[in-house]
Every structure is written in structure tokens, then in C-alpha cells.
């Protein structure tokens, strides 16, 4: 299990990843059986942490990951207590139909509150890399919206009626990368 806590712009990493060192996992050491391929896991983890730091007004956040060697699966989950995506879109006058639509716009359309032209590609790339490249799934919950993506299936959008989430939660279930995965096919 990897546990990463982000608080007051300080990142603390605690790695317990099936006898792999923090260096092997984060640097994707080529001899590691978890990251024997390329930069796919490093890209996803780095993008998630970067999004929290660049796009949110968080007080605390957590990143957790676990490798299941027999199943050849990797789970990554991240939560931050920043204003959720729909609230940030409302604050920036970005229109959307409902909370799940705001998540869809961020993940599929690259809608972002940042004004630079080169912004808005990170979540789209994580989506494509996780569902197409790593034959995985991605679940996102923000306020009352939920987006579920599974490899080879249509996106599922839901809006929760009770108890909104005060923040954003992302969960990835990925197959262990093989040595031939080229992330640049998925990077925009």
C-alpha cells in the first residue's frame, strides 16, 4: 500500500508496496515487477498530485495505492477536501447540466479553470491511459456527481441525491503494465 498525505502544500510519502522501495515505484525502476514497463503509473500518480496542487484550495489530501501481484492489478485512490469540481465550475461561470456533467466535462472535454492554452489535458490523458492503455477502470465522485469508466464500456454518469461529498475522490483499478506500453499514444 502507498499512502501519500498532502497537507499545507507539503507532500509526505509512506510506501508499503510489496517490498518495493519508494524509488522503484515512483521512479518506475525498470527492474521492478510493478513498473517494469514505462512511465504509466508514475504519470497517473504525478498528474493526480499535480492536479491537487495546481487546481484546488485543499486543506488535506490523501493518495493510496496497492499492488496485487497474483491478480496483476494496481489500485490507486486519491481524495482531497478542496471545493468539488461542480462548485469550482460554478465559481468560474462554467456551465453544466448537473454535477456528473461537470466531471464529464473535465475528464472528456478538458474543461479547466486555468486560462493557459496548454491546460486541461491531464485528466483526459489519465482517463485514456487507464481505460485504454492499462485496460482498467476509473471512478470519480465530486459533490453529488459520479462518473464510472471501464475499459471497453460506455461512461456511466450518476447524480447522488443525498449527502454530497465535500471534495473529490478518484479511484483507479489498473492492470499491471506490460513492457510494451507506450504512454505517448495516450498523452495529448
PDB file of C-alpha atoms in Angstrom:
ATOM      1  CA  UNK A   1       0.000   0.000   0.000  1.00  0.00           C
ATOM      2  CA  UNK A   2       1.205   3.504  -0.764  1.00  0.00           C
ATOM      3  CA  UNK A   3      -0.123   6.284   1.387  1.00  0.00           C
ATOM      4  CA  UNK A   4       0.537   9.871   0.492  1.00  0.00           C
ATOM      5  CA  UNK A   5      -0.812  12.738   2.525  1.00  0.00           C
ATOM      6  CA  UNK A   6      -0.857  16.268   1.174  1.00  0.00           C
ATOM      7  CA  UNK A   7      -1.310  18.967   3.762  1.00  0.00           C
ATOM      8  CA  UNK A   8      -0.417  22.643   3.614  1.00  0.00           C
ATOM      9  CA  UNK A   9       1.442  22.086   0.331  1.00  0.00           C
ATOM     10  CA  UNK A  10       3.757  19.500   1.933  1.00  0.00           C
ATOM     11  CA  UNK A  11       3.871  16.019   0.417  1.00  0.00           C
ATOM     12  CA  UNK A  12       4.637  13.112   2.707  1.00  0.00           C
ATOM     13  CA  UNK A  13       5.078   9.696   1.103  1.00  0.00           C
ATOM     14  CA  UNK A  14       4.739   6.446   3.010  1.00  0.00           C
ATOM     15  CA  UNK A  15       5.357   3.452   0.765  1.00  0.00           C
ATOM     16  CA  UNK A  16       4.459  -0.127   1.673  1.00  0.00           C
ATOM     17  CA  UNK A  17       4.277  -1.557  -1.855  1.00  0.00           C
ATOM     18  CA  UNK A  18       5.003  -5.310  -1.805  1.00  0.00           C
ATOM     19  CA  UNK A  19       8.652  -4.891  -0.865  1.00  0.00           C
ATOM     20  CA  UNK A  20       9.253  -2.231  -3.474  1.00  0.00           C
ATOM     21  CA  UNK A  21      11.031   0.910  -2.434  1.00  0.00           C
ATOM     22  CA  UNK A  22       9.634   4.384  -2.941  1.00  0.00           C
ATOM     23  CA  UNK A  23      12.325   4.934  -5.536  1.00  0.00           C
ATOM     24  CA  UNK A  24      11.299   1.829  -7.521  1.00  0.00           C
ATOM     25  CA  UNK A  25       7.608   2.760  -7.553  1.00  0.00           C
ATOM     26  CA  UNK A  26       7.786   6.485  -8.164  1.00  0.00           C
ATOM     27  CA  UNK A  27      10.788   6.369 -10.481  1.00  0.00           C
ATOM     28  CA  UNK A  28       9.367   3.264 -12.222  1.00  0.00           C
ATOM     29  CA  UNK A  29      12.645   1.377 -11.854  1.00  0.00           C
ATOM     30  CA  UNK A  30      12.767  -0.911 -14.918  1.00  0.00           C
ATOM     31  CA  UNK A  31      13.697  -3.920 -12.780  1.00  0.00           C
ATOM     32  CA  UNK A  32      10.598  -3.547 -10.604  1.00  0.00           C
ATOM     33  CA  UNK A  33       7.803  -6.001 -11.418  1.00  0.00           C
ATOM     34  CA  UNK A  34       5.261  -3.242 -10.708  1.00  0.00           C
ATOM     35  CA  UNK A  35       6.660  -0.620 -13.073  1.00  0.00           C
ATOM     36  CA  UNK A  36       8.586  -2.844 -15.452  1.00  0.00           C
ATOM     37  CA  UNK A  37       7.162  -1.097 -18.461  1.00  0.00           C
ATOM     38  CA  UNK A  38       7.419   2.641 -18.638  1.00  0.00           C
ATOM     39  CA  UNK A  39       6.071   5.746 -17.026  1.00  0.00           C
ATOM     40  CA  UNK A  40       2.340   4.892 -16.947  1.00  0.00           C
ATOM     41  CA  UNK A  41       1.873   4.569 -13.171  1.00  0.00           C
ATOM     42  CA  UNK A  42       4.265   7.439 -12.477  1.00  0.00           C
ATOM     43  CA  UNK A  43       2.370   9.646 -14.934  1.00  0.00           C
ATOM     44  CA  UNK A  44      -1.020   8.920 -13.349  1.00  0.00           C
ATOM     45  CA  UNK A  45       0.206   9.412  -9.775  1.00  0.00           C
ATOM     46  CA  UNK A  46       2.123  12.549 -10.691  1.00  0.00           C
ATOM     47  CA  UNK A  47      -0.835  14.026 -12.570  1.00  0.00           C
ATOM     48  CA  UNK A  48      -3.204  13.386  -9.664  1.00  0.00           C
ATOM     49  CA  UNK A  49      -0.873  15.053  -7.162  1.00  0.00           C
ATOM     50  CA  UNK A  50      -0.194  17.916  -9.569  1.00  0.00           C
ATOM     51  CA  UNK A  51      -3.943  18.493 -10.047  1.00  0.00           C
ATOM     52  CA  UNK A  52      -4.457  18.811  -6.316  1.00  0.00           C
ATOM     53  CA  UNK A  53      -1.617  21.289  -6.002  1.00  0.00           C
ATOM     54  CA  UNK A  54      -2.460  23.317  -9.144  1.00  0.00           C
ATOM     55  CA  UNK A  55      -6.255  23.245  -9.232  1.00  0.00           C
ATOM     56  CA  UNK A  56      -7.561  23.122  -5.692  1.00  0.00           C
ATOM     57  CA  UNK A  57      -7.717  25.019  -2.457  1.00  0.00           C
ATOM     58  CA  UNK A  58      -7.278  21.911  -0.336  1.00  0.00           C
ATOM     59  CA  UNK A  59      -6.542  21.636   3.367  1.00  0.00           C
ATOM     60  CA  UNK A  60      -5.660  17.947   3.180  1.00  0.00           C
ATOM     61  CA  UNK A  61      -5.481  15.180   0.618  1.00  0.00           C
ATOM     62  CA  UNK A  62      -4.529  11.522   0.539  1.00  0.00           C
ATOM     63  CA  UNK A  63      -3.207   9.219  -2.157  1.00  0.00           C
ATOM     64  CA  UNK A  64      -3.232   5.473  -1.559  1.00  0.00           C
ATOM     65  CA  UNK A  65      -2.148   2.644  -3.846  1.00  0.00           C
ATOM     66  CA  UNK A  66      -1.758  -1.097  -3.638  1.00  0.00           C
ATOM     67  CA  UNK A  67      -0.288  -3.721  -5.950  1.00  0.00           C
ATOM     68  CA  UNK A  68      -1.889  -7.169  -6.136  1.00  0.00           C
ATOM     69  CA  UNK A  69       0.835  -9.371  -7.657  1.00  0.00           C
ATOM     70  CA  UNK A  70      -1.292 -12.524  -8.104  1.00  0.00           C
ATOM     71  CA  UNK A  71      -4.077 -10.577  -9.846  1.00  0.00           C
ATOM     72  CA  UNK A  72      -1.567  -8.314 -11.614  1.00  0.00           C
ATOM     73  CA  UNK A  73      -3.681  -5.289 -10.646  1.00  0.00           C
ATOM     74  CA  UNK A  74      -2.844  -1.900  -9.183  1.00  0.00           C
ATOM     75  CA  UNK A  75      -5.354   0.197  -7.243  1.00  0.00           C
ATOM     76  CA  UNK A  76      -4.819   3.936  -6.851  1.00  0.00           C
ATOM     77  CA  UNK A  77      -7.195   6.137  -4.845  1.00  0.00           C
ATOM     78  CA  UNK A  78      -6.977   9.833  -4.109  1.00  0.00           C
ATOM     79  CA  UNK A  79      -9.158  12.194  -2.091  1.00  0.00           C
ATOM     80  CA  UNK A  80      -8.917  15.918  -1.451  1.00  0.00           C
ATOM     81  CA  UNK A  81     -11.154  18.158   0.628  1.00  0.00           C
ATOM     82  CA  UNK A  82     -10.982  21.112  -1.774  1.00  0.00           C
ATOM     83  CA  UNK A  83     -14.149  22.577  -3.227  1.00  0.00           C
ATOM     84  CA  UNK A  84     -15.566  19.914  -5.570  1.00  0.00           C
ATOM     85  CA  UNK A  85     -15.452  20.241  -9.355  1.00  0.00           C
ATOM     86  CA  UNK A  86     -19.070  21.457  -9.715  1.00  0.00           C
ATOM     87  CA  UNK A  87     -18.508  24.212  -7.141  1.00  0.00           C
ATOM     88  CA  UNK A  88     -15.303  25.340  -8.854  1.00  0.00           C
ATOM     89  CA  UNK A  89     -17.085  25.414 -12.224  1.00  0.00           C
ATOM     90  CA  UNK A  90     -19.935  27.468 -10.711  1.00  0.00           C
ATOM     91  CA  UNK A  91     -17.466  29.921  -9.195  1.00  0.00           C
ATOM     92  CA  UNK A  92     -15.816  30.340 -12.630  1.00  0.00           C
ATOM     93  CA  UNK A  93     -19.120  30.612 -14.571  1.00  0.00           C
ATOM     94  CA  UNK A  94     -18.582  27.320 -16.419  1.00  0.00           C
ATOM     95  CA  UNK A  95     -21.976  25.892 -17.345  1.00  0.00           C
ATOM     96  CA  UNK A  96     -23.000  22.270 -16.843  1.00  0.00           C
ATOM     97  CA  UNK A  97     -26.277  20.359 -16.559  1.00  0.00           C
ATOM     98  CA  UNK A  98     -25.655  18.584 -13.243  1.00  0.00           C
ATOM     99  CA  UNK A  99     -22.732  17.558 -11.054  1.00  0.00           C
ATOM    100  CA  UNK A 100     -21.916  14.436 -13.076  1.00  0.00           C
ATOM    101  CA  UNK A 101     -21.839  16.555 -16.237  1.00  0.00           C
ATOM    102  CA  UNK A 102     -19.204  18.831 -14.672  1.00  0.00           C
ATOM    103  CA  UNK A 103     -16.998  15.767 -14.085  1.00  0.00           C
ATOM    104  CA  UNK A 104     -17.617  14.567 -17.653  1.00  0.00           C
ATOM    105  CA  UNK A 105     -16.601  17.990 -18.997  1.00  0.00           C
ATOM    106  CA  UNK A 106     -13.358  17.941 -17.009  1.00  0.00           C
ATOM    107  CA  UNK A 107     -12.463  14.360 -17.973  1.00  0.00           C
ATOM    108  CA  UNK A 108     -13.640  14.246 -21.609  1.00  0.00           C
ATOM    109  CA  UNK A 109     -13.676  17.845 -22.819  1.00  0.00           C
ATOM    110  CA  UNK A 110     -10.650  19.093 -20.876  1.00  0.00           C
ATOM    111  CA  UNK A 111     -12.628  21.972 -19.352  1.00  0.00           C
ATOM    112  CA  UNK A 112     -10.399  23.751 -16.846  1.00  0.00           C
ATOM    113  CA  UNK A 113     -10.396  26.957 -14.840  1.00  0.00           C
ATOM    114  CA  UNK A 114      -6.798  27.668 -15.853  1.00  0.00           C
ATOM    115  CA  UNK A 115      -6.521  30.139 -18.710  1.00  0.00           C
ATOM    116  CA  UNK A 116      -3.303  28.862 -20.346  1.00  0.00           C
ATOM    117  CA  UNK A 117      -3.763  27.117 -23.715  1.00  0.00           C
ATOM    118  CA  UNK A 118      -1.776  24.033 -22.709  1.00  0.00           C
ATOM    119  CA  UNK A 119      -4.065  23.173 -19.770  1.00  0.00           C
ATOM    120  CA  UNK A 120      -6.869  20.605 -19.443  1.00  0.00           C
ATOM    121  CA  UNK A 121      -5.074  17.556 -20.825  1.00  0.00           C
ATOM    122  CA  UNK A 122      -4.075  15.765 -17.603  1.00  0.00           C
ATOM    123  CA  UNK A 123      -7.357  14.118 -16.616  1.00  0.00           C
ATOM    124  CA  UNK A 124      -8.165  13.259 -20.233  1.00  0.00           C
ATOM    125  CA  UNK A 125      -4.772  11.613 -20.583  1.00  0.00           C
ATOM    126  CA  UNK A 126      -5.211   9.751 -17.261  1.00  0.00           C
ATOM    127  CA  UNK A 127      -8.620   8.541 -18.494  1.00  0.00           C
ATOM    128  CA  UNK A 128      -7.255   7.306 -21.812  1.00  0.00           C
ATOM    129  CA  UNK A 129      -4.136   5.790 -20.280  1.00  0.00           C
ATOM    130  CA  UNK A 130      -6.065   3.977 -17.524  1.00  0.00           C
ATOM    131  CA  UNK A 131      -9.047   2.692 -19.555  1.00  0.00           C
ATOM    132  CA  UNK A 132      -7.419   2.151 -22.956  1.00  0.00           C
ATOM    133  CA  UNK A 133      -3.731   1.618 -22.242  1.00  0.00           C
ATOM    134  CA  UNK A 134      -3.974  -0.261 -18.940  1.00  0.00           C
ATOM    135  CA  UNK A 135      -7.354  -1.962 -19.568  1.00  0.00           C
ATOM    136  CA  UNK A 136      -8.634  -0.528 -16.298  1.00  0.00           C
ATOM    137  CA  UNK A 137     -11.388   1.476 -14.740  1.00  0.00           C
ATOM    138  CA  UNK A 138     -11.769   4.929 -13.232  1.00  0.00           C
ATOM    139  CA  UNK A 139     -14.365   6.128 -10.718  1.00  0.00           C
ATOM    140  CA  UNK A 140     -14.732   9.824  -9.855  1.00  0.00           C
ATOM    141  CA  UNK A 141     -17.046  11.330  -7.258  1.00  0.00           C
ATOM    142  CA  UNK A 142     -17.279  15.090  -6.760  1.00  0.00           C
ATOM    143  CA  UNK A 143     -20.069  16.713  -4.728  1.00  0.00           C
ATOM    144  CA  UNK A 144     -23.194  14.868  -5.961  1.00  0.00           C
ATOM    145  CA  UNK A 145     -21.757  13.699  -9.289  1.00  0.00           C
ATOM    146  CA  UNK A 146     -20.263  10.332 -10.133  1.00  0.00           C
ATOM    147  CA  UNK A 147     -18.545   9.125 -13.299  1.00  0.00           C
ATOM    148  CA  UNK A 148     -17.687   5.434 -13.774  1.00  0.00           C
ATOM    149  CA  UNK A 149     -15.446   4.409 -16.660  1.00  0.00           C
ATOM    150  CA  UNK A 150     -14.465   0.846 -17.528  1.00  0.00           C
ATOM    151  CA  UNK A 151     -12.331  -0.318 -20.402  1.00  0.00           C
ATOM    152  CA  UNK A 152     -14.457  -1.065 -23.450  1.00  0.00           C
ATOM    153  CA  UNK A 153     -17.699   0.240 -21.912  1.00  0.00           C
ATOM    154  CA  UNK A 154     -19.683   3.453 -22.238  1.00  0.00           C
ATOM    155  CA  UNK A 155     -19.235   6.010 -19.422  1.00  0.00           C
ATOM    156  CA  UNK A 156     -21.813   5.826 -16.656  1.00  0.00           C
ATOM    157  CA  UNK A 157     -22.958   9.111 -15.098  1.00  0.00           C
ATOM    158  CA  UNK A 158     -24.853   9.289 -11.804  1.00  0.00           C
ATOM    159  CA  UNK A 159     -26.025  12.039  -9.506  1.00  0.00           C
ATOM    160  CA  UNK A 160     -26.358  11.212  -5.817  1.00  0.00           C
ATOM    161  CA  UNK A 161     -29.479  12.577  -4.188  1.00  0.00           C
ATOM    162  CA  UNK A 162     -28.359  12.504  -0.558  1.00  0.00           C
ATOM    163  CA  UNK A 163     -25.239  13.644   1.249  1.00  0.00           C
ATOM    164  CA  UNK A 164     -22.874  15.296  -1.212  1.00  0.00           C
ATOM    165  CA  UNK A 165     -19.155  14.624  -0.971  1.00  0.00           C
ATOM    166  CA  UNK A 166     -17.283  17.687   0.232  1.00  0.00           C
ATOM    167  CA  UNK A 167     -14.288  17.223  -2.031  1.00  0.00           C
ATOM    168  CA  UNK A 168     -13.268  14.915  -4.852  1.00  0.00           C
ATOM    169  CA  UNK A 169     -12.475  11.186  -4.850  1.00  0.00           C
ATOM    170  CA  UNK A 170     -10.813   9.262  -7.684  1.00  0.00           C
ATOM    171  CA  UNK A 171     -10.245   5.506  -7.803  1.00  0.00           C
ATOM    172  CA  UNK A 172      -8.299   3.617 -10.473  1.00  0.00           C
ATOM    173  CA  UNK A 173      -8.141  -0.175 -10.925  1.00  0.00           C
ATOM    174  CA  UNK A 174      -5.401  -0.886 -13.479  1.00  0.00           C
ATOM    175  CA  UNK A 175      -3.791  -3.971 -14.908  1.00  0.00           C
ATOM    176  CA  UNK A 176      -0.077  -4.255 -14.271  1.00  0.00           C
ATOM    177  CA  UNK A 177       1.635  -2.506 -17.190  1.00  0.00           C
ATOM    178  CA  UNK A 178       3.441  -4.702 -19.680  1.00  0.00           C
ATOM    179  CA  UNK A 179       6.829  -3.854 -21.078  1.00  0.00           C
ATOM    180  CA  UNK A 180       5.416  -2.651 -24.396  1.00  0.00           C
ATOM    181  CA  UNK A 181       3.044   0.090 -23.221  1.00  0.00           C
ATOM    182  CA  UNK A 182       3.861   3.400 -24.880  1.00  0.00           C
ATOM    183  CA  UNK A 183       2.185   6.186 -22.865  1.00  0.00           C
ATOM    184  CA  UNK A 184       2.774   8.712 -25.639  1.00  0.00           C
ATOM    185  CA  UNK A 185      -0.074   7.112 -27.624  1.00  0.00           C
ATOM    186  CA  UNK A 186      -2.396   8.429 -24.871  1.00  0.00           C
ATOM    187  CA  UNK A 187      -0.766  11.760 -23.971  1.00  0.00           C
ATOM    188  CA  UNK A 188      -2.314  14.800 -25.660  1.00  0.00           C
TER     189      UNK A 188
END
